[in-house]
Coordinates of C-alpha atoms and ligand atoms in Angstrom, one line a residue:
X1 CA 5.7 -58.1 4.9
X2 CA 3.4 -55.6 6.4
X3 CA 4.8 -53.3 9.1
X4 CA 1.5 -51.5 9.7
X5 CA -1.2 -52.6 12.1
X6 CA -3.8 -52.0 9.5
X7 CA -3.5 -51.8 5.7
X8 CA -2.0 -48.6 4.2
X9 CA -3.2 -47.4 0.8
X10 CA -0.7 -46.2 -1.7
X11 CA -1.1 -43.3 -4.2
X12 CA 0.7 -43.7 -7.5
X13 CA 1.3 -40.1 -8.6
X14 CA 1.6 -39.3 -12.3
X15 CA 0.2 -35.9 -13.5
X16 CA -1.4 -35.1 -10.2
X17 CA 1.5 -33.9 -8.1
X18 CA -0.5 -32.4 -5.2
X19 CA -2.4 -33.5 -2.1
X20 CA -5.4 -31.2 -2.3
X21 CA -8.2 -31.7 -4.8
X22 CA -6.8 -35.1 -5.7
X23 CA -9.3 -37.9 -6.2
X24 CA -6.7 -40.6 -5.8
X25 CA -5.3 -39.2 -2.5
X26 CA -8.8 -38.6 -1.1
X27 CA -10.1 -42.1 -2.0
X28 CA -6.9 -43.8 -0.7
X29 CA -7.2 -41.9 2.6
X30 CA -10.8 -42.8 2.9
X31 CA -10.3 -46.5 2.3
X32 CA -7.3 -46.7 4.7
X33 CA -8.6 -44.4 7.4
X34 CA -5.9 -41.8 6.7
X35 CA -3.0 -44.3 6.4
X36 CA -1.7 -43.3 3.0
X37 CA 1.7 -42.8 1.3
X38 CA 2.7 -41.9 -2.2
X39 CA 5.0 -43.2 -4.9
X40 CA 6.3 -41.7 -8.1
X41 CA 8.2 -43.8 -10.7
X42 CA 10.7 -42.2 -12.9
X43 CA 11.7 -43.8 -16.2
X44 CA 14.6 -46.2 -16.2
X45 CA 16.3 -44.1 -18.8
X46 CA 15.6 -40.4 -18.2
X47 CA 17.0 -39.6 -21.7
X48 CA 14.9 -42.3 -23.4
X49 CA 14.7 -41.2 -27.1
X50 CA 11.5 -39.7 -28.4
X51 CA 9.6 -41.8 -31.0
X52 CA 7.6 -41.0 -34.0
X53 CA 4.1 -41.2 -32.7
X54 CA 4.0 -43.3 -29.6
X55 CA 4.3 -46.9 -28.6
X56 CA 7.3 -49.1 -28.1
X57 CA 7.7 -50.1 -31.8
X58 CA 7.8 -46.7 -33.4
X59 CA 11.2 -45.6 -34.6
X60 CA 13.4 -43.6 -32.2
X61 CA 14.3 -40.0 -32.9
X62 CA 17.6 -38.3 -32.2
X63 CA 16.4 -36.3 -29.2
X64 CA 15.0 -37.4 -25.8
X65 CA 11.3 -37.8 -25.1
X66 CA 11.7 -35.3 -22.2
X67 CA 14.5 -32.7 -22.3
X68 CA 16.7 -32.3 -19.3
X69 CA 14.9 -29.0 -18.6
X70 CA 11.5 -30.7 -18.6
X71 CA 12.8 -33.5 -16.3
X72 CA 14.3 -30.9 -14.0
X73 CA 10.9 -29.1 -13.8
X74 CA 9.2 -32.4 -12.9
X75 CA 11.8 -33.0 -10.2
X76 CA 11.2 -29.6 -8.7
X77 CA 7.5 -30.4 -8.5
X78 CA 8.1 -33.9 -7.1
X79 CA 10.6 -32.7 -4.5
X80 CA 8.1 -30.2 -3.1
X81 CA 5.4 -32.9 -3.1
X82 CA 7.8 -35.3 -1.2
X83 CA 8.3 -32.6 1.4
X84 CA 4.5 -32.1 1.7
X85 CA 4.0 -35.9 2.3
X86 CA 6.8 -35.8 4.9
X87 CA 5.4 -32.7 6.7
X88 CA 2.2 -34.7 7.2
X89 CA 4.0 -37.6 8.8
X90 CA 3.9 -39.9 5.7
X91 CA 6.2 -40.4 2.8
X92 CA 6.6 -40.1 -1.0
X93 CA 8.8 -42.9 -2.4
X94 CA 10.6 -41.8 -5.5
X95 CA 11.5 -44.9 -7.5
X96 CA 12.9 -45.6 -10.9
X97 CA 12.5 -48.3 -13.5
X98 CA 9.6 -50.7 -14.3
X99 CA 6.5 -49.2 -12.8
X100 CA 4.8 -52.5 -12.0
X101 CA 7.8 -53.9 -10.2
X102 CA 8.6 -50.8 -8.3
X103 CA 5.0 -50.2 -7.2
X104 CA 4.5 -53.8 -6.2
X105 CA 7.7 -53.7 -4.1
X106 CA 6.7 -50.5 -2.4
X107 CA 3.2 -51.7 -1.8
X108 CA 4.5 -54.9 -0.2
X109 CA 7.0 -53.0 1.9
X110 CA 4.2 -50.8 3.3
X111 CA 1.7 -53.6 3.5
X112 CA -0.7 -51.8 1.1
X113 CA -3.7 -53.6 -0.3
X114 CA -4.8 -50.9 -2.7
X115 CA -2.9 -48.6 -5.1
X116 CA -4.9 -45.5 -6.3
X117 CA -4.0 -43.4 -9.3
X118 CA -5.5 -40.7 -11.5
X119 CA -3.7 -40.3 -14.9
X120 CA -5.0 -38.8 -18.1
X121 CA -6.1 -42.0 -19.8
X122 CA -4.2 -41.7 -23.1
X123 CA -2.8 -44.7 -25.0
X124 CA 0.4 -45.2 -23.0
X125 CA -1.1 -44.6 -19.6
X126 CA -3.8 -47.2 -20.3
X127 CA -1.1 -49.7 -21.2
X128 CA 0.9 -48.8 -18.2
X129 CA -2.2 -49.3 -16.0
X130 CA -2.7 -52.8 -17.3
X131 CA 1.0 -53.7 -16.7
X132 CA 0.9 -52.4 -13.2
X133 CA -2.4 -54.1 -12.4
X134 CA -0.9 -57.4 -13.6
X135 CA 2.2 -56.9 -11.5
X136 CA 0.1 -56.2 -8.4
X137 CA -2.5 -58.9 -8.8
X138 CA -0.4 -61.9 -7.7
X139 CA 0.2 -60.1 -4.4
X140 CA -3.5 -59.6 -3.8
X141 CA -3.1 -55.8 -4.4
X142 CA -5.7 -53.9 -6.4
X143 CA -5.1 -50.9 -8.7
X144 CA -7.9 -48.4 -8.4
X145 CA -8.0 -45.9 -11.3
X146 CA -9.7 -42.5 -10.8
X147 CA -10.8 -40.6 -13.8
X148 CA -10.1 -37.0 -12.9
X149 CA -7.7 -34.7 -14.7
X150 CA -10.2 -32.2 -16.0
X151 CA -12.1 -29.2 -14.7
X152 CA -15.5 -30.8 -15.7
X153 CA -15.4 -34.3 -14.2
X154 CA -15.7 -37.0 -16.8
X155 CA -18.8 -38.3 -15.1
X156 CA -20.5 -34.8 -15.3
X157 CA -19.6 -34.4 -19.0
X158 CA -22.7 -34.4 -21.3
X159 CA -20.9 -36.8 -23.6
X160 CA -19.7 -40.3 -23.0
X161 CA -16.0 -40.5 -24.1
X162 CA -16.8 -42.3 -27.4
X163 CA -19.5 -39.7 -28.2
X164 CA -17.2 -36.7 -27.8
X165 CA -18.1 -34.2 -30.6
X166 CA -15.6 -33.8 -33.4
X167 CA -15.8 -30.0 -33.0
X168 CA -14.9 -28.2 -29.8
X169 CA -17.8 -25.7 -30.1
X170 CA -20.4 -28.4 -29.8
X171 CA -18.7 -29.7 -26.7
X172 CA -18.4 -26.2 -25.2
X173 CA -22.0 -25.3 -25.9
X174 CA -23.4 -28.4 -24.2
X175 CA -21.1 -28.1 -21.2
X176 CA -22.0 -24.4 -20.7
X177 CA -25.7 -25.2 -20.9
X178 CA -25.8 -28.2 -18.6
X179 CA -22.7 -28.5 -16.4
X180 CA -21.1 -26.9 -13.4
X181 CA -17.6 -27.2 -12.0
X182 CA -17.5 -29.1 -8.8
X183 CA -15.8 -27.5 -5.8
X184 CA -12.2 -28.7 -5.2
X185 CA -12.0 -31.7 -2.8
X186 CA -10.3 -30.8 0.5
X187 CA -7.0 -32.4 1.4
X188 CA -7.7 -35.4 3.6
X189 CA -6.3 -36.0 7.1
X190 CA -3.2 -38.1 6.8
X191 CA -2.1 -40.4 9.7
X192 CA 1.6 -40.6 10.5
X193 CA 3.5 -43.7 9.3
X194 CA 6.0 -45.5 11.6
X195 CA 9.3 -43.7 11.6
X196 CA 11.2 -46.7 10.2
X197 CA 9.0 -46.8 7.1
X198 CA 9.4 -43.1 6.5
X199 CA 13.2 -43.2 6.9
X200 CA 13.4 -46.2 4.5
X201 CA 11.3 -44.5 1.8
X202 CA 13.4 -41.3 2.2
X203 CA 16.7 -43.1 1.9
X204 CA 15.6 -45.1 -1.2
X205 CA 14.3 -41.8 -2.8
X206 CA 17.5 -40.0 -2.1
X207 CA 19.5 -42.8 -3.7
X208 CA 17.4 -42.6 -6.9
X209 CA 17.6 -38.8 -7.1
X210 CA 21.3 -38.8 -6.6
X211 CA 21.9 -40.2 -10.1
X212 CA 24.0 -37.9 -12.4
X213 CA 21.2 -37.6 -15.0
X214 CA 18.9 -36.0 -12.4
X215 CA 21.6 -33.6 -11.2
X216 CA 22.0 -32.5 -14.8
X217 CA 18.2 -32.1 -15.1
X218 CA 18.0 -30.0 -11.9
X219 CA 20.8 -27.8 -13.3
X220 CA 19.1 -27.4 -16.7
X221 CA 15.8 -26.4 -15.0
X222 CA 17.6 -23.8 -12.8
X223 CA 19.3 -22.0 -15.7
X224 CA 17.3 -19.0 -16.9
X225 CA 18.0 -17.4 -20.3
X226 CA 18.6 -13.7 -19.9
X227 CA 15.9 -13.0 -22.5
X228 CA 13.3 -15.2 -20.8
X229 CA 10.3 -13.1 -19.6
X230 CA 9.2 -15.6 -17.0
X231 CA 11.2 -18.0 -14.9
X232 CA 9.2 -21.0 -13.9
X233 CA 9.8 -23.4 -11.0
X234 CA 7.8 -26.6 -10.8
X235 CA 6.7 -26.7 -7.2
X236 CA 3.1 -26.1 -6.2
X237 CA 4.0 -23.1 -4.0
X238 CA 5.2 -21.4 -7.2
X239 CA 2.0 -22.2 -9.0
X240 CA 0.0 -20.7 -6.2
X241 CA 2.2 -17.7 -6.1
X242 CA 1.6 -17.2 -9.9
X243 CA -2.2 -17.2 -9.2
X244 CA -1.8 -14.7 -6.5
X245 CA 0.2 -12.4 -8.7
X246 CA -1.7 -12.7 -11.9
X247 CA -5.2 -12.6 -10.4
X248 CA -4.9 -10.6 -7.2
X249 CA -1.8 -8.4 -7.3
X250 CA -1.8 -7.2 -10.9
X251 CA -5.4 -7.9 -11.9
X252 CA -4.1 -9.1 -15.3
X253 CA -6.8 -11.7 -15.5
X254 CA -9.3 -8.9 -16.0
X255 CA -7.6 -7.9 -19.2
X256 CA -6.8 -11.4 -20.5
X257 CA -9.1 -11.3 -23.5
X258 CA -7.3 -8.4 -25.0
X259 CA -3.8 -9.5 -24.1
X260 CA -3.9 -13.2 -24.6
X261 CA -2.3 -13.1 -28.1
X262 CA 0.8 -11.4 -26.8
X263 CA 4.3 -12.6 -27.5
X264 CA 6.6 -10.6 -25.2
X265 CA 6.5 -10.2 -21.4
X266 CA 5.5 -12.2 -18.4
X267 CA 1.8 -11.4 -18.0
X268 CA -0.1 -11.4 -21.3
X269 CA -1.5 -14.8 -20.4
X270 CA -1.9 -16.7 -17.1
X271 CA 1.2 -19.0 -17.7
X272 CA -0.5 -21.6 -15.5
X273 CA 0.0 -24.4 -18.0
X274 CA 3.2 -25.9 -16.6
X275 CA 1.6 -26.4 -13.2
X276 CA -1.7 -27.7 -14.7
X277 CA 0.3 -30.2 -16.9
X278 CA 2.0 -31.8 -13.9
X279 CA -1.1 -31.4 -11.7
X280 CA 0.7 -29.4 -9.0
X281 CA -2.4 -27.2 -9.5
X282 CA -5.8 -28.7 -10.4
X283 CA -8.0 -27.1 -13.1
X284 CA -10.8 -27.1 -10.5
X285 CA -8.7 -25.0 -8.1
X286 CA -8.0 -22.5 -10.9
X287 CA -11.8 -22.5 -11.8
X288 CA -12.6 -21.9 -8.1
X289 CA -10.2 -19.0 -8.1
X290 CA -11.7 -17.5 -11.2
X291 CA -15.2 -17.7 -9.6
X292 CA -13.8 -16.0 -6.4
X293 CA -12.2 -13.2 -8.5
X294 CA -15.6 -12.7 -10.3
X295 CA -17.4 -12.4 -6.9
X296 CA -14.8 -10.2 -5.2
X297 CA -13.5 -8.0 -8.1
X298 CA -15.0 -8.2 -11.5
X299 CA -16.7 -10.7 -13.8
X300 CA -16.1 -9.8 -17.5
X301 CA -15.3 -11.3 -20.9
X302 CA -11.7 -11.9 -19.8
X303 CA -12.6 -14.0 -16.8
X304 CA -15.1 -15.9 -18.9
X305 CA -12.3 -16.4 -21.5
X306 CA -9.9 -18.0 -19.1
X307 CA -12.6 -20.6 -18.2
X308 CA -13.2 -21.0 -21.9
X309 CA -9.5 -21.9 -22.4
X310 CA -9.6 -24.4 -19.6
X311 CA -12.5 -26.0 -21.4
X312 CA -10.2 -26.5 -24.4
X313 CA -7.9 -28.3 -22.1
X314 CA -10.7 -30.5 -20.9
X315 CA -11.7 -31.1 -24.5
X316 CA -8.3 -32.4 -25.5
X317 CA -8.0 -34.6 -22.4
X318 CA -11.3 -36.3 -23.4
X319 CA -10.2 -36.3 -27.1
X320 CA -7.0 -38.2 -26.4
X321 CA -8.9 -40.7 -24.4
X322 CA -11.5 -41.1 -27.2
X323 CA -9.0 -41.6 -30.0
X324 CA -6.3 -43.6 -28.2
X325 CA -3.7 -44.7 -30.8
X326 CA -5.2 -42.5 -33.6
X327 CA -4.1 -39.4 -31.6
X328 CA -0.6 -40.3 -32.6
X329 CA -1.1 -41.5 -36.2
X330 CA 0.0 -39.4 -39.2
X331 CA -3.5 -39.5 -40.7
X332 CA -5.0 -38.2 -37.5
X333 CA -8.5 -38.7 -36.3
X334 CA -9.9 -37.7 -39.6
X335 CA -8.0 -40.4 -41.5
X336 CA -6.8 -37.8 -43.9
X337 CA -3.6 -38.1 -45.9
X338 CA -1.3 -35.4 -44.5
X339 CA 1.2 -33.5 -46.6
X340 CA 3.9 -34.7 -44.3
X341 CA 7.2 -36.0 -45.5
X342 CA 9.9 -37.1 -43.1
X343 CA 12.3 -34.5 -44.3
X344 CA 15.0 -34.6 -41.5
X345 CA 16.9 -31.7 -42.9
X346 CA 13.9 -29.4 -43.0
X347 CA 12.9 -30.6 -39.5
X348 CA 16.4 -29.8 -38.2
X349 CA 16.3 -26.3 -39.6
X350 CA 12.9 -25.7 -38.0
X351 CA 13.9 -27.0 -34.6
X352 CA 17.1 -25.0 -34.5
X353 CA 15.4 -21.8 -35.7
X354 CA 17.1 -21.7 -39.1
X355 CA 14.2 -21.7 -41.5
X356 CA 14.9 -18.2 -42.7
X357 CA 11.4 -17.1 -41.7
X358 CA 12.1 -14.6 -38.9
X359 CA 8.8 -15.1 -37.0
X360 CA 9.1 -18.9 -37.0
X361 CA 12.8 -18.8 -36.1
X362 CA 12.2 -16.5 -33.2
X363 CA 9.6 -18.9 -31.8
X364 CA 11.8 -21.9 -32.2
X365 CA 14.8 -20.2 -30.5
X366 CA 12.5 -19.2 -27.6
X367 CA 11.3 -22.7 -27.2
X368 CA 14.8 -24.2 -27.2
X369 CA 16.1 -21.5 -24.8
X370 CA 13.2 -21.6 -22.3
X371 CA 10.9 -24.6 -22.7
X372 CA 8.0 -22.1 -23.0
X373 CA 6.1 -20.6 -26.0
X374 CA 3.0 -18.5 -26.3
X375 CA -0.1 -20.0 -27.9
X376 CA 0.2 -17.6 -30.9
X377 CA 3.8 -18.6 -31.6
X378 CA 2.9 -22.3 -31.2
X379 CA 0.2 -22.0 -33.8
X380 CA 2.5 -20.3 -36.2
X381 CA 5.5 -22.5 -35.9
X382 CA 3.4 -25.6 -36.0
X383 CA 1.4 -24.5 -39.1
X384 CA 4.7 -23.5 -40.8
X385 CA 6.3 -27.0 -40.3
X386 CA 3.3 -29.1 -41.1
X387 CA 1.6 -27.1 -43.8
X388 CA 4.1 -24.7 -45.4
X389 CA 7.2 -26.9 -45.2
X390 CA 5.1 -30.1 -45.6
X391 CA 7.0 -32.0 -42.9
X392 CA 5.3 -34.9 -41.0
X393 CA 3.5 -33.1 -38.1
X394 CA 4.4 -35.8 -35.7
X395 CA 8.0 -34.8 -35.7
X396 CA 7.0 -31.3 -34.5
X397 CA 4.6 -32.8 -31.9
X398 CA 7.4 -35.0 -30.6
X399 CA 9.8 -32.0 -30.5
X400 CA 7.3 -30.0 -28.5
X401 CA 6.7 -33.0 -26.2
X402 CA 10.5 -33.1 -25.5
X403 CA 11.0 -29.3 -25.0
X404 CA 7.8 -27.8 -23.5
X405 CA 7.8 -27.6 -19.7
X406 CA 4.0 -27.6 -19.9
X407 CA 3.8 -30.7 -22.1
X408 CA 0.4 -32.3 -21.7
X409 CA -0.4 -35.3 -23.9
X410 CA -3.9 -34.3 -25.0
X411 CA -3.4 -30.6 -25.6
X412 CA -0.1 -31.1 -27.4
X413 CA -1.1 -33.9 -29.8
X414 CA -4.6 -32.6 -30.2
X415 CA -3.5 -29.1 -31.1
X416 CA -0.9 -30.4 -33.5
X417 CA -3.5 -32.5 -35.3
X418 CA -5.8 -29.5 -35.4
X419 CA -3.1 -27.2 -36.9
X420 CA -1.9 -29.9 -39.3
X421 CA -5.4 -30.4 -40.7
X422 CA -5.9 -34.0 -39.7
X423 CA -7.7 -33.2 -36.4
X424 CA -10.6 -31.2 -35.2
X425 CA -10.3 -27.8 -36.9
X426 CA -13.5 -27.4 -39.1
X427 CA -11.7 -24.5 -40.9
X428 CA -8.6 -26.4 -41.9
X429 CA -6.5 -23.3 -42.5
X430 CA -2.9 -22.5 -43.0
X431 CA -1.3 -19.6 -41.2
X432 CA 0.3 -16.9 -43.3
X433 CA 3.2 -16.4 -40.9
X434 CA 4.3 -13.0 -42.5
X435 CA 0.8 -11.6 -42.1
X436 CA 0.7 -13.0 -38.5
X437 CA 4.0 -11.3 -37.7
X438 CA 2.7 -8.0 -39.1
X439 CA -0.4 -8.3 -37.0
X440 CA 0.9 -9.6 -33.7
X441 CA 4.5 -8.4 -33.8
X442 CA 4.2 -5.1 -35.8
X443 CA 7.3 -3.4 -34.3
X444 CA 9.4 -6.6 -34.6
X445 CA 10.1 -6.7 -30.8
X446 CA 9.5 -10.4 -30.6
X447 CA 11.6 -11.1 -33.7
X448 CA 14.4 -9.0 -32.4
X449 CA 14.4 -10.5 -28.9
X450 CA 14.7 -14.1 -30.1
X451 CA 16.0 -13.7 -33.7
X452 CA 19.6 -14.3 -34.7
Ligands
FAD501 C1 0.9 -26.9 -31.5 C2 0.4 -26.6 -30.1 C3 0.9 -27.4 -29.0 C4 0.4 -27.2 -27.7 N1 0.9 -28.0 -26.7 C5 0.4 -27.8 -25.4 C6 0.9 -28.6 -24.4 O1 1.7 -29.5 -24.5 N2 0.4 -28.4 -23.1 C7 -0.5 -27.4 -22.9 O2 -0.9 -27.2 -21.7 N3 -1.0 -26.6 -23.9 C8 -0.5 -26.8 -25.2 N4 -1.0 -26.0 -26.2 C9 -2.1 -25.0 -25.9 C10 -1.6 -23.6 -25.5 O3 -0.7 -23.1 -26.4 C11 -1.1 -23.5 -24.1 O4 -1.9 -24.1 -23.1 C12 -0.9 -22.1 -23.6 O5 0.0 -21.4 -24.5 C13 -0.3 -22.1 -22.2 O6 -0.1 -20.7 -21.8 P1 -0.9 -20.1 -20.6 O7 -0.9 -21.1 -19.4 O8 -0.4 -18.8 -20.3 O9 -2.4 -20.2 -21.2 P2 -3.6 -19.2 -21.0 O10 -3.9 -18.5 -22.3 O11 -3.5 -18.4 -19.8 O12 -4.8 -20.3 -20.8 C14 -5.1 -20.9 -19.5 C15 -5.1 -22.4 -19.6 O13 -6.0 -22.9 -20.5 C16 -5.4 -24.0 -21.2 N5 -5.3 -23.8 -22.6 C17 -5.2 -22.6 -23.2 N6 -5.2 -22.7 -24.6 C18 -5.3 -24.1 -24.8 C19 -5.4 -24.8 -26.0 N7 -5.3 -24.3 -27.3 N8 -5.6 -26.2 -25.9 C20 -5.6 -26.8 -24.7 N9 -5.6 -26.1 -23.5 C21 -5.4 -24.7 -23.6 C22 -4.1 -24.3 -20.6 O14 -4.2 -25.2 -19.5 C23 -3.7 -22.9 -20.1 O15 -2.8 -22.9 -19.0 C24 -0.5 -26.1 -27.5 C25 -1.0 -25.3 -28.5 C26 -0.5 -25.6 -29.8 C27 -1.0 -24.7 -30.9

């Protein structure tokens, strides 16, 4: 039954854990004249096992789809978002279980007629949308899906999704020639909800979050390995602080092109990926900050290169939408036969940092200890597993998905296909990890920091 005098609109948050520059929040607020609230649905089993590839029928692996640390990082982001909704007089309901049932129950409780959402439209998210739309329809509630997780809006891209080029450079050239990045959308005015509704949502959320699995996840996210160069907290305020430091206080952005292949230390790259992956920061907000830096300080190859990397992110978001189920198939989007065997013993040695290859082992130890890994190290450990050891690349992609606090479906599975030679790398090369170690870790600092 509706408690509100006029319909509220509900925002189903997924990888958009922010109020500003959020298409779903803005549209919901516009349609309900500011009467909006949010919901986030956690999985029924936070330690649900990872699966080879994706989809319900793939065989389960012996580790969770999201590590406790990654879940803890998500909770940090969500709890800050909940406080933001509350500070504006509204509420974020944190629910758990079947998304359709939970969202329908919350929408009915609030008297909402519309639910707005903005996920990256990969295979699972699309299926989830259909299930939620079906659960809402009998109650006369509509699911409105917004298509906005990228820096270049999908509607501004020079390519329709099914015409996305197979090679990144063709995409980049066309975008750089004909597209500009839209300005971030301002946070809408939110109207206060009745106190009883807010209290009810808060109480239900607190009950969900009190589960022991979430306490363990919070603890895992707060433990920082003494060797870790960079402690990362999921909340948006921490992402904004990182921009302040890396752009404005240290000017490290102005040297990014030279430092980006670094392996040791906090500042060789932006380290913005964990906040971008959960959407506590939007790529347009980062692009706007790059443009401001270029106006106020310096515009050089490094500032260009950061935007260039954000375009890679866009490319893989469009890529995973284009290829749907094929993004998770062993044969990849090229339909090539990969070298991959499901050699569980070799995979276990790799993920525990026991391959005997010091550069690879250092990377795998860092990943397990921190949930973070530089791009250079990711390329090397991935190439070694998929091409040198000849193990099914999807095992590696599933392990990264479990461990990385910046896990993002398109960039992860797309980069894995690329490195494994079944995706979009026109060069199809294997990394010589010893030559790479000599070049990028000449004095062995990285190897010694994380090695046995
Ligand atoms: C096997 C493999 C798996 C990966 N899995 C992920 C993943 O799950 N999530 C993820 O965000 N990135 C992934 N990447 C891409 C890249 O390694 C990370 O984005 C980067 O290391 C994050 O650090 P940063 O924020 O300091 O990046 P910066 O170098 O500062 O780059 C700025 C931003 O550009 C984007 N970006 C940079 N490189 C890439 C790239 N190659 N592909 C797509 N986007 C990019 C990221 O959003 C990043 O935050 C993967 C790369 C490989 C080789």
